[in-house]
Coordinates of C-alpha atoms in Angstrom, one line a residue:
Chain O
X1 CA 35.4 154.1 -64.2
X2 CA 36.2 151.2 -66.3
X3 CA 34.6 147.8 -66.2
X4 CA 36.6 144.6 -66.8
X5 CA 34.3 142.4 -68.9
X6 CA 37.0 139.8 -69.6
X7 CA 40.4 139.9 -68.0
X8 CA 42.0 137.4 -70.4
X9 CA 44.6 134.9 -69.1
X10 CA 46.1 137.4 -66.6
X11 CA 45.6 141.1 -66.2
X12 CA 46.8 143.2 -63.3
X13 CA 47.3 146.8 -62.2
X14 CA 50.9 147.8 -62.4
X15 CA 53.0 150.9 -62.2
X16 CA 56.8 151.3 -62.5
X17 CA 57.3 149.1 -59.4
X18 CA 57.6 149.0 -55.7
X19 CA 61.2 150.0 -55.0
X20 CA 63.2 150.4 -51.8
X21 CA 62.0 147.4 -49.9
X22 CA 64.2 144.6 -51.2
X23 CA 65.9 144.1 -47.9
X24 CA 62.5 143.2 -46.4
X25 CA 62.0 140.5 -49.0
X26 CA 59.6 142.6 -51.0
X27 CA 60.1 142.3 -54.8
X28 CA 60.0 145.4 -57.1
X29 CA 57.2 143.9 -59.3
X30 CA 55.7 146.6 -61.6
X31 CA 55.2 146.6 -65.3
X32 CA 57.6 144.0 -66.8
X33 CA 58.1 146.4 -69.7
X34 CA 58.8 149.7 -68.1
X35 CA 59.5 151.3 -71.5
X36 CA 56.0 150.3 -72.7
X37 CA 54.1 151.6 -69.6
X38 CA 56.1 154.9 -69.7
X39 CA 55.4 155.4 -73.3
X40 CA 51.7 154.5 -72.9
X41 CA 51.4 157.0 -70.0
X42 CA 53.0 159.8 -71.9
X43 CA 50.6 159.2 -74.8
X44 CA 47.6 159.9 -72.5
X45 CA 49.1 162.8 -70.7
X46 CA 50.0 160.9 -67.5
X47 CA 53.1 161.0 -65.4
X48 CA 55.4 158.1 -66.3
X49 CA 54.7 156.3 -63.0
X50 CA 50.8 156.3 -63.3
X51 CA 49.3 152.9 -62.9
X52 CA 48.0 151.0 -65.9
X53 CA 47.1 147.5 -66.9
X54 CA 49.4 144.7 -67.8
X55 CA 47.5 142.3 -70.1
X56 CA 48.8 138.8 -70.8
X57 CA 48.1 137.1 -74.1
X58 CA 45.2 139.3 -75.1
X59 CA 41.7 138.0 -74.6
X60 CA 40.7 141.1 -72.6
X61 CA 37.6 143.2 -72.8
X62 CA 37.2 146.6 -71.1
X63 CA 34.2 148.9 -71.1
X64 CA 34.8 152.5 -70.4
X65 CA 32.0 154.1 -68.4
X66 CA 33.3 157.6 -68.7
X67 CA 35.0 159.5 -71.5
X68 CA 38.8 159.2 -71.4
X69 CA 41.8 158.6 -73.5
X70 CA 43.8 155.4 -73.9
X71 CA 47.1 154.1 -75.3
X72 CA 48.1 150.4 -75.8
X73 CA 51.8 149.5 -76.1
X74 CA 53.3 146.1 -76.7
X75 CA 51.5 143.3 -78.6
X76 CA 48.4 144.6 -80.2
X77 CA 46.4 141.4 -80.2
X78 CA 44.2 142.9 -82.9
X79 CA 42.8 145.4 -80.4
X80 CA 39.6 147.2 -81.4
X81 CA 37.7 150.0 -79.8
X82 CA 34.0 149.5 -80.7
X83 CA 35.2 147.7 -83.8
X84 CA 37.8 150.3 -85.0
X85 CA 41.4 149.1 -85.0
X86 CA 43.5 150.4 -82.1
X87 CA 47.2 150.4 -83.1
X88 CA 49.9 150.0 -80.5
X89 CA 51.7 153.3 -79.6
X90 CA 48.6 155.3 -80.6
X91 CA 46.8 157.7 -78.3
X92 CA 43.0 157.5 -78.9
X93 CA 40.0 159.3 -77.4
X94 CA 37.3 157.1 -75.8
X95 CA 33.7 158.0 -75.5
X96 CA 31.6 156.8 -72.5
X97 CA 30.2 153.4 -73.2
X98 CA 32.9 152.3 -75.7
X99 CA 34.5 148.8 -75.4
X100 CA 38.1 147.8 -76.0
X101 CA 38.6 144.2 -77.1
X102 CA 41.9 142.4 -77.5
X103 CA 41.7 139.1 -79.4
X104 CA 43.1 136.0 -77.7
X105 CA 46.7 135.0 -78.5
X106 CA 45.5 132.1 -80.7
X107 CA 42.5 133.8 -82.3
X108 CA 42.2 133.7 -86.0
X109 CA 43.5 136.8 -87.7
X110 CA 46.0 137.5 -85.0
X111 CA 49.2 137.7 -87.0
X112 CA 51.6 136.1 -84.5
X113 CA 51.4 135.0 -80.9
X114 CA 52.5 137.7 -78.6
X115 CA 52.7 137.8 -74.9
X116 CA 51.9 141.1 -73.1
X117 CA 50.5 144.5 -73.7
X118 CA 50.3 147.6 -71.4
X119 CA 47.3 149.9 -71.4
X120 CA 47.4 153.4 -70.0
X121 CA 44.2 155.4 -69.3
X122 CA 44.2 159.2 -68.9
X123 CA 44.5 159.9 -65.1
X124 CA 45.9 156.5 -64.4
X125 CA 44.1 153.7 -62.5
X126 CA 43.2 155.0 -59.1
X127 CA 43.9 152.2 -56.6
X128 CA 45.5 153.1 -53.2
X129 CA 49.3 153.0 -53.2
X130 CA 50.8 150.4 -50.8
X131 CA 54.4 150.8 -49.8
X132 CA 54.8 153.6 -52.4
X133 CA 53.4 151.8 -55.4
X134 CA 50.1 150.9 -57.0
X135 CA 51.5 147.7 -58.5
X136 CA 49.8 144.3 -57.7
X137 CA 52.1 141.9 -55.8
X138 CA 50.3 138.7 -57.0
X139 CA 52.5 136.4 -54.9
X140 CA 52.1 138.2 -51.6
X141 CA 48.5 139.3 -52.4
X142 CA 48.6 143.1 -51.8
X143 CA 48.7 146.3 -53.8
X144 CA 46.9 147.0 -57.1
X145 CA 43.2 146.1 -57.2
X146 CA 42.5 144.1 -54.0
X147 CA 45.9 142.5 -54.2
X148 CA 45.0 140.1 -57.0
X149 CA 44.6 139.6 -60.7
X150 CA 41.6 141.3 -62.3
X151 CA 38.4 139.4 -62.6
X152 CA 35.3 139.7 -64.8
X153 CA 33.1 142.4 -63.2
X154 CA 35.9 144.4 -61.5
X155 CA 35.4 148.2 -61.7
X156 CA 38.4 150.4 -61.6
X157 CA 38.3 154.1 -60.8
X158 CA 40.4 156.6 -62.9
X159 CA 42.5 159.4 -61.4
X160 CA 42.2 163.0 -62.4
X161 CA 43.7 163.7 -65.8
X162 CA 46.0 166.6 -66.5
X163 CA 44.5 166.9 -70.0
X164 CA 42.0 169.7 -70.7
X165 CA 38.8 168.8 -72.6
X166 CA 40.3 169.8 -76.0
X167 CA 43.3 167.5 -75.5
X168 CA 41.3 164.7 -74.1
X169 CA 39.2 164.7 -77.3
X170 CA 42.0 165.4 -79.7
X171 CA 42.0 163.1 -82.8
X172 CA 44.2 160.0 -82.6
X173 CA 47.9 160.2 -83.0
X174 CA 50.8 157.8 -82.7
X175 CA 54.5 157.7 -82.0
X176 CA 57.3 155.4 -83.2
X177 CA 57.7 152.4 -80.9
X178 CA 61.1 151.5 -79.5
X179 CA 63.7 149.9 -81.8
X180 CA 63.7 146.2 -81.3
X181 CA 67.5 146.1 -81.6
X182 CA 69.4 143.0 -82.9
X183 CA 66.8 140.5 -84.2
X184 CA 68.1 137.3 -85.7
X185 CA 67.2 136.2 -89.2
X186 CA 65.6 133.0 -87.8
X187 CA 63.1 135.1 -85.8
X188 CA 64.7 134.6 -82.5
X189 CA 65.0 137.5 -80.1
X190 CA 68.5 138.6 -79.1
X191 CA 69.0 139.7 -75.5
X192 CA 72.3 141.2 -74.5
X193 CA 73.8 139.6 -71.4
X194 CA 76.7 140.5 -69.0
X195 CA 78.5 137.5 -67.4
X196 CA 77.2 136.9 -63.9
X197 CA 79.0 136.4 -60.6
X198 CA 79.1 132.6 -61.0
X199 CA 79.9 132.6 -64.8
X200 CA 83.3 131.2 -64.2
X201 CA 81.9 128.2 -62.3
X202 CA 80.4 126.8 -65.5
X203 CA 82.3 124.5 -67.9
X204 CA 83.7 125.8 -71.2
X205 CA 81.1 123.7 -73.0
X206 CA 78.3 125.3 -71.1
X207 CA 79.7 128.8 -71.9
X208 CA 79.6 128.1 -75.6
X209 CA 76.1 126.6 -75.3
X210 CA 74.9 129.6 -73.4
X211 CA 75.9 131.9 -76.3
X212 CA 75.0 129.6 -79.2
X213 CA 71.8 127.9 -78.2
X214 CA 68.4 129.1 -79.5
X215 CA 66.7 129.0 -76.1
X216 CA 63.0 128.1 -76.2
X217 CA 60.7 130.0 -73.8
X218 CA 58.5 127.4 -72.1
X219 CA 54.9 127.7 -71.0
X220 CA 56.0 127.5 -67.3
X221 CA 57.2 131.1 -67.6
X222 CA 55.4 133.8 -65.7
X223 CA 55.9 137.2 -64.0
X224 CA 58.5 135.7 -61.7
X225 CA 60.7 134.4 -64.5
X226 CA 61.0 133.1 -68.1
X227 CA 61.9 129.4 -68.0
X228 CA 64.1 128.4 -70.9
X229 CA 64.6 125.0 -72.5
X230 CA 67.7 124.0 -74.5
X231 CA 71.2 122.6 -73.8
X232 CA 71.9 121.5 -70.2
X233 CA 74.3 124.0 -68.5
X234 CA 76.7 122.5 -66.0
X235 CA 79.1 123.7 -63.5
X236 CA 82.6 122.3 -63.2
X237 CA 81.6 121.0 -59.8
X238 CA 78.4 121.4 -57.9
X239 CA 78.6 123.3 -54.7
X240 CA 75.9 124.7 -52.4
X241 CA 75.4 128.4 -52.7
X242 CA 74.5 130.8 -49.9
X243 CA 71.4 133.0 -50.4
X244 CA 72.4 136.0 -52.4
X245 CA 70.6 138.9 -54.0
X246 CA 69.0 138.6 -57.5
X247 CA 67.5 141.3 -59.7
X248 CA 65.2 141.2 -62.8
X249 CA 67.3 140.0 -65.7
X250 CA 69.4 137.5 -63.6
X251 CA 70.0 134.3 -65.5
X252 CA 70.1 131.6 -62.8
X253 CA 70.7 128.0 -63.4
X254 CA 68.9 125.5 -61.1
X255 CA 70.2 121.8 -60.9
X256 CA 68.2 120.9 -64.0
X257 CA 70.7 122.9 -66.0
X258 CA 67.8 124.8 -67.7
X259 CA 68.2 128.5 -67.2
X260 CA 65.5 130.8 -65.7
X261 CA 65.6 134.6 -66.5
X262 CA 64.2 136.3 -63.5
X263 CA 61.6 139.1 -63.9
X264 CA 59.9 141.7 -61.7
X265 CA 58.0 139.4 -59.4
X266 CA 61.0 137.1 -58.7
X267 CA 62.0 136.6 -55.1
X268 CA 64.6 139.0 -53.8
X269 CA 67.3 136.4 -53.0
X270 CA 68.1 133.2 -54.6
X271 CA 70.4 130.2 -54.1
X272 CA 71.2 129.2 -57.7
X273 CA 74.3 130.2 -59.6
X274 CA 73.9 133.3 -61.7
X275 CA 75.6 132.6 -65.1
X276 CA 74.6 136.0 -66.5
X277 CA 72.4 139.1 -66.2
X278 CA 70.3 140.5 -69.1
X279 CA 71.2 144.2 -69.5
X280 CA 68.5 146.7 -68.3
X281 CA 68.0 148.1 -71.9
X282 CA 66.8 144.6 -73.1
X283 CA 64.4 143.6 -70.3
X284 CA 61.4 145.0 -72.2
X285 CA 62.1 142.6 -75.1
X286 CA 62.1 139.6 -72.6
X287 CA 58.7 140.9 -71.2
X288 CA 57.2 140.7 -74.7
X289 CA 58.9 137.6 -76.0
X290 CA 56.1 135.1 -76.8
X291 CA 55.9 131.6 -75.2
X292 CA 57.5 129.0 -77.4
X293 CA 59.5 131.8 -79.0
X294 CA 63.3 131.6 -79.3
X295 CA 65.9 133.7 -77.5
X296 CA 69.6 134.1 -78.2
X297 CA 71.8 135.4 -75.5
X298 CA 74.6 137.7 -76.7
X299 CA 77.6 138.4 -74.6
X300 CA 78.4 142.1 -74.2
X301 CA 80.6 144.2 -71.9
X302 CA 79.7 146.9 -69.4
X303 CA 80.4 149.7 -71.9
X304 CA 78.0 148.2 -74.5
X305 CA 75.4 147.7 -71.8
X306 CA 75.6 151.4 -70.7
X307 CA 75.6 152.6 -74.2
X308 CA 72.4 150.6 -74.9
X309 CA 70.8 152.2 -71.8
X310 CA 71.8 155.7 -72.9
X311 CA 70.3 155.0 -76.4
X312 CA 67.0 153.9 -74.8
X313 CA 67.0 157.1 -72.6
X314 CA 67.6 159.2 -75.8
X315 CA 64.6 157.5 -77.5
X316 CA 62.4 158.4 -74.5
X317 CA 63.7 162.0 -74.6
X318 CA 62.9 162.2 -78.3
X319 CA 59.4 161.0 -77.6
X320 CA 59.0 163.6 -74.9
X321 CA 60.3 166.3 -77.3
X322 CA 58.0 165.2 -80.0
X323 CA 54.9 165.3 -77.8
X324 CA 55.9 168.7 -76.4
X325 CA 56.4 170.1 -79.9
X326 CA 52.9 168.8 -80.9
X327 CA 51.5 170.7 -78.0
X328 CA 50.5 167.5 -76.2
X329 CA 52.4 168.1 -73.0
X330 CA 53.4 171.3 -71.2
X331 CA 51.2 174.4 -70.6
X332 CA 48.0 174.6 -72.5
Chain L
X1 CA 88.2 141.7 -48.4
X2 CA 84.9 140.9 -50.2
X3 CA 85.0 139.7 -53.8
X4 CA 83.3 142.3 -56.0
X5 CA 81.4 141.4 -59.1
X6 CA 78.8 143.3 -61.2
X7 CA 75.3 141.9 -61.2
X8 CA 74.2 143.4 -64.5
X9 CA 74.8 147.0 -65.4
X10 CA 73.3 148.6 -62.3
X11 CA 74.0 146.3 -59.4
X12 CA 77.1 145.2 -57.6
X13 CA 77.7 142.0 -55.5
X14 CA 80.1 142.1 -52.5
X15 CA 80.7 138.6 -51.3
X16 CA 82.8 137.2 -48.5
X17 CA 84.4 133.8 -48.6
X18 CA 82.5 131.0 -46.7
X19 CA 81.6 130.0 -44.1
X20 CA 78.9 132.5 -43.1
X21 CA 79.5 133.6 -39.5
X22 CA 77.8 136.2 -37.4
X23 CA 80.9 138.5 -37.3
X24 CA 81.1 138.4 -41.1
X25 CA 77.4 139.1 -41.4
X26 CA 77.7 142.0 -39.0
X27 CA 80.3 143.6 -41.3
X28 CA 78.0 142.9 -44.2
X29 CA 75.3 145.0 -42.4
X30 CA 77.8 147.7 -41.6
X31 CA 78.8 147.8 -45.3
X32 CA 75.1 148.1 -46.2
X33 CA 74.6 151.0 -43.8
X34 CA 77.7 152.7 -45.1
X35 CA 77.1 152.4 -48.9
X36 CA 73.5 153.6 -48.4
X37 CA 74.9 157.0 -47.6
X38 CA 76.7 157.3 -50.9
X39 CA 75.4 159.3 -53.8
X40 CA 74.3 157.1 -56.7
X41 CA 73.6 154.1 -54.6
X42 CA 70.0 152.9 -54.6
X43 CA 69.0 149.8 -52.5
X44 CA 71.1 147.5 -50.5
X45 CA 70.2 143.8 -50.0
X46 CA 72.0 141.7 -47.5
X47 CA 72.3 138.0 -48.5
X48 CA 74.0 135.3 -46.4
X49 CA 77.6 136.4 -46.3
X50 CA 77.1 138.9 -49.1
X51 CA 75.6 142.2 -50.0
X52 CA 74.0 143.3 -53.3
X53 CA 73.6 147.0 -53.9
X54 CA 71.9 148.7 -56.8
X55 CA 73.3 151.9 -58.2
X56 CA 72.8 154.5 -61.0
X57 CA 75.7 154.1 -63.4
X58 CA 75.1 157.7 -64.7
X59 CA 75.7 159.0 -61.2
X60 CA 78.6 156.7 -60.1
X61 CA 80.9 154.7 -62.3
X62 CA 81.2 151.0 -61.3
X63 CA 85.0 151.1 -61.1
X64 CA 84.8 154.1 -58.8
X65 CA 82.1 152.3 -56.7
X66 CA 84.3 149.2 -56.4
X67 CA 87.3 151.2 -55.4
X68 CA 85.2 153.0 -52.8
X69 CA 83.9 149.7 -51.3
X70 CA 87.5 148.4 -51.1
X71 CA 88.6 151.5 -49.4
X72 CA 85.7 151.5 -46.9
X73 CA 85.8 147.8 -46.0
X74 CA 88.8 147.8 -43.6
X75 CA 87.3 150.7 -41.6
X76 CA 84.0 149.0 -41.0
X77 CA 83.3 147.7 -37.5
X78 CA 81.4 144.5 -36.9
X79 CA 79.1 146.0 -34.3
X80 CA 77.3 148.8 -36.3
X81 CA 73.8 147.3 -36.0
X82 CA 72.2 146.7 -32.6
X83 CA 69.3 144.4 -33.4
X84 CA 66.1 144.4 -31.4
X85 CA 65.0 141.5 -29.2
X86 CA 61.8 139.9 -30.6
X87 CA 59.9 137.1 -28.8
X88 CA 57.8 134.9 -31.0
X89 CA 55.1 132.8 -29.3
X90 CA 54.7 129.3 -31.0
X91 CA 52.0 126.6 -30.7
X92 CA 54.2 123.6 -31.3
X93 CA 53.1 120.3 -32.9
X94 CA 49.6 118.9 -33.7
X95 CA 47.8 120.6 -36.6
X96 CA 50.2 123.6 -36.2
X97 CA 53.4 121.6 -36.6
X98 CA 52.5 118.4 -38.6
X99 CA 56.2 117.5 -39.0
X100 CA 57.2 117.6 -35.4
X101 CA 57.2 113.8 -35.2
X102 CA 59.4 113.5 -38.3
X103 CA 61.9 116.0 -36.9
X104 CA 62.0 114.0 -33.6
X105 CA 62.5 110.8 -35.6
X106 CA 65.3 112.2 -37.7
X107 CA 67.1 113.8 -34.7
X108 CA 66.6 110.9 -32.3
X109 CA 65.1 113.3 -29.8
X110 CA 61.6 113.2 -28.2
X111 CA 59.1 115.7 -29.6
X112 CA 59.1 117.5 -26.2
X113 CA 62.9 117.7 -26.4
X114 CA 62.9 119.1 -29.9
X115 CA 60.5 121.8 -28.7
X116 CA 62.6 122.5 -25.6
X117 CA 65.8 122.9 -27.6
X118 CA 64.2 124.9 -30.4
X119 CA 62.8 127.4 -27.9
X120 CA 65.9 127.6 -25.7
X121 CA 68.2 128.9 -28.5
X122 CA 69.0 132.5 -29.4
X123 CA 68.5 133.2 -33.1
X124 CA 69.8 136.1 -35.2
X125 CA 68.1 137.3 -38.4
X126 CA 70.8 137.3 -41.1
X127 CA 68.6 138.5 -43.9
X128 CA 65.1 138.8 -45.2
X129 CA 64.4 137.2 -48.6
X130 CA 62.3 134.6 -50.5
X131 CA 59.0 136.2 -49.4
X132 CA 58.1 139.6 -47.9
X133 CA 59.2 139.3 -44.2
X134 CA 60.7 135.8 -44.5
X135 CA 63.7 135.8 -42.2
X136 CA 66.8 133.6 -42.7
X137 CA 68.0 133.0 -39.1
X138 CA 71.2 131.6 -37.8
X139 CA 71.4 129.9 -34.4
X140 CA 69.5 126.6 -34.9
X141 CA 71.1 124.0 -32.5
X142 CA 73.0 121.7 -34.9
X143 CA 71.3 118.6 -33.5
X144 CA 67.9 119.9 -34.7
X145 CA 69.0 120.2 -38.4
X146 CA 66.6 118.1 -40.5
X147 CA 66.6 117.9 -44.3
X148 CA 63.7 119.4 -46.2
X149 CA 60.8 117.2 -47.1
X150 CA 61.2 115.1 -50.2
X151 CA 57.8 116.3 -51.4
X152 CA 57.4 120.0 -50.8
X153 CA 53.9 121.2 -49.8
X154 CA 52.1 123.3 -52.4
X155 CA 50.6 125.5 -49.7
X156 CA 52.3 125.9 -46.3
X157 CA 49.9 127.8 -44.0
X158 CA 50.9 131.4 -43.1
X159 CA 52.9 131.9 -39.9
X160 CA 54.2 128.3 -39.9
X161 CA 57.5 127.8 -38.1
X162 CA 59.8 125.3 -39.9
X163 CA 63.2 123.7 -40.0
X164 CA 65.0 123.5 -43.4
X165 CA 68.4 121.9 -43.2
X166 CA 70.4 123.9 -40.7
X167 CA 68.0 126.9 -40.7
X168 CA 64.8 127.7 -39.0
X169 CA 62.3 130.3 -40.2
X170 CA 58.7 131.4 -40.4
X171 CA 56.5 131.5 -43.5
X172 CA 54.9 135.0 -43.5
X173 CA 52.4 134.0 -46.2
X174 CA 50.7 130.9 -47.6
X175 CA 53.3 129.7 -50.1
X176 CA 54.8 126.5 -51.5
X177 CA 57.5 125.2 -49.3
X178 CA 59.6 122.2 -48.3
X179 CA 60.6 122.9 -44.7
X180 CA 59.6 120.6 -41.9
X181 CA 56.8 122.4 -40.0
X182 CA 57.1 122.2 -36.2
X183 CA 54.7 124.9 -35.1
X184 CA 52.8 128.1 -35.8
X185 CA 52.9 131.6 -34.4
X186 CA 50.0 134.0 -33.9
X187 CA 52.1 137.0 -34.9
X188 CA 51.8 138.6 -38.3
X189 CA 55.2 138.5 -40.0
X190 CA 54.2 140.8 -42.9
X191 CA 51.5 143.5 -43.0
X192 CA 51.9 145.8 -46.0
X193 CA 49.8 148.5 -44.4
X194 CA 52.0 148.6 -41.2
X195 CA 55.0 150.7 -40.6
X196 CA 57.4 148.9 -40.8
X197 CA 55.7 146.3 -42.8
X198 CA 57.7 143.3 -41.5
X199 CA 58.0 142.1 -37.9
X200 CA 61.7 141.2 -38.3
X201 CA 64.7 143.1 -39.6
X202 CA 68.2 142.0 -40.4
X203 CA 70.2 142.0 -37.1
X204 CA 67.2 141.3 -34.9
X205 CA 67.6 138.7 -32.1
X206 CA 64.8 136.2 -31.9
X207 CA 63.6 133.8 -29.2
X208 CA 60.7 131.3 -29.7
X209 CA 58.4 131.2 -26.7
X210 CA 56.4 128.0 -26.1
X211 CA 52.7 128.8 -26.1
X212 CA 51.5 125.2 -26.3
X213 CA 52.8 121.8 -27.2
X214 CA 50.9 118.9 -28.7
X215 CA 52.8 115.7 -29.2
X216 CA 51.6 112.6 -30.9

């Protein structure tokens, strides 16, 4: 069992998402950074799809009532386990009674404001699957822990771990985190984008602004989407759009001209023009991009998008090989 | 022929020219049923006059996928889906439909006449979207069309029946919303523990049954 002593701004149970129900209006949800949760799960001997916690802006405190093993991936928020530093991408044994504390995003000593972290626990968080997933659908109020964000005093059960006692207690080890890819000298985060179905409806000026602006991520952003502020994007002429499918990464432009990049909890269909779509390989960077941070959208073609995806899969395969070679996974 | 355009690196949009009509939508459903049988295709999501499908680019190349859609399209018949008939009881007006008077005022009809016409029409579910189980339905009598409220509500009660522009629909869950609320049903539109989890599916034919009317 684990006890939530402080949830922070928003913490929820998430796995790799609820897929296959879009045509019923049910969003995929799940960990916004699939790469992070996958990595965290592998570090504690879980299947990739085990449920973990998505923690927003730190400020979270969790007491482990049974011995287990944990891994935190994403922003570290100065995480400490009974006072000892817990580094992101490390796998660490936990004794019964130990407490994990993440500092708040604005706490002194936290190097830079981050946004999200993903915590995996050996055995995974044991909540009942709903429609094939343990993810919390916060908007519709089902799945995860009682269909809602975690509150102080919530107790979460852990599933059975595949790790034997020796592995469960093995001394801490870490892996190399994913490569952040193109990062700009001014500190902005570069996301690679394919032109969307309505790209051609926008003016030439808006096209150049889309690729040249340093977009600011506003505080109105959430699990449904990152709302950006910057140049106003305009269509050559405004026309009503019929409802059409949207997926995480879709850059849609409402009448305000300020783009929204949709994320896992976004509705399944939308009625705003889609100027672009962030490639799958870069969605994890968006999930971690801090509020008030800057984004640059970089136009790529399909070949580059698929190559970036293949590189990410190679990275995950290398992690798996490294863990197997160290005797972490596979037969005891 | 639908216009085909990638939606990112693992989804494809197939879109027909407007206006949206039932025969066009029926071919969209038929396309959805067809592509779902293809190796490498994941989910299909009908929109209004369009279909989005997700696919695994390592299993099927986008150019091959687009060629296959173009090749399949002329062979699709518009009658592939036989929707079920679903009757939805509605308590119209009063606390259940606080905007019934506004709809009557806008349309120039009496409240009773709005209810009569709304419940006399046959509706077809074109797609589900926005919220789990939220049905976009065609078939609202044109004279009942009423613009959305200028101030959207922050919390529309679950199971409210509303009119938004030329569409009618039912809110499955408490949610923000700008549609004119004319009534409320006792049926659950979405139950994640049920199989299937939504009351309505694309292609279903819907009638609203008058359970009660309260006019002001």
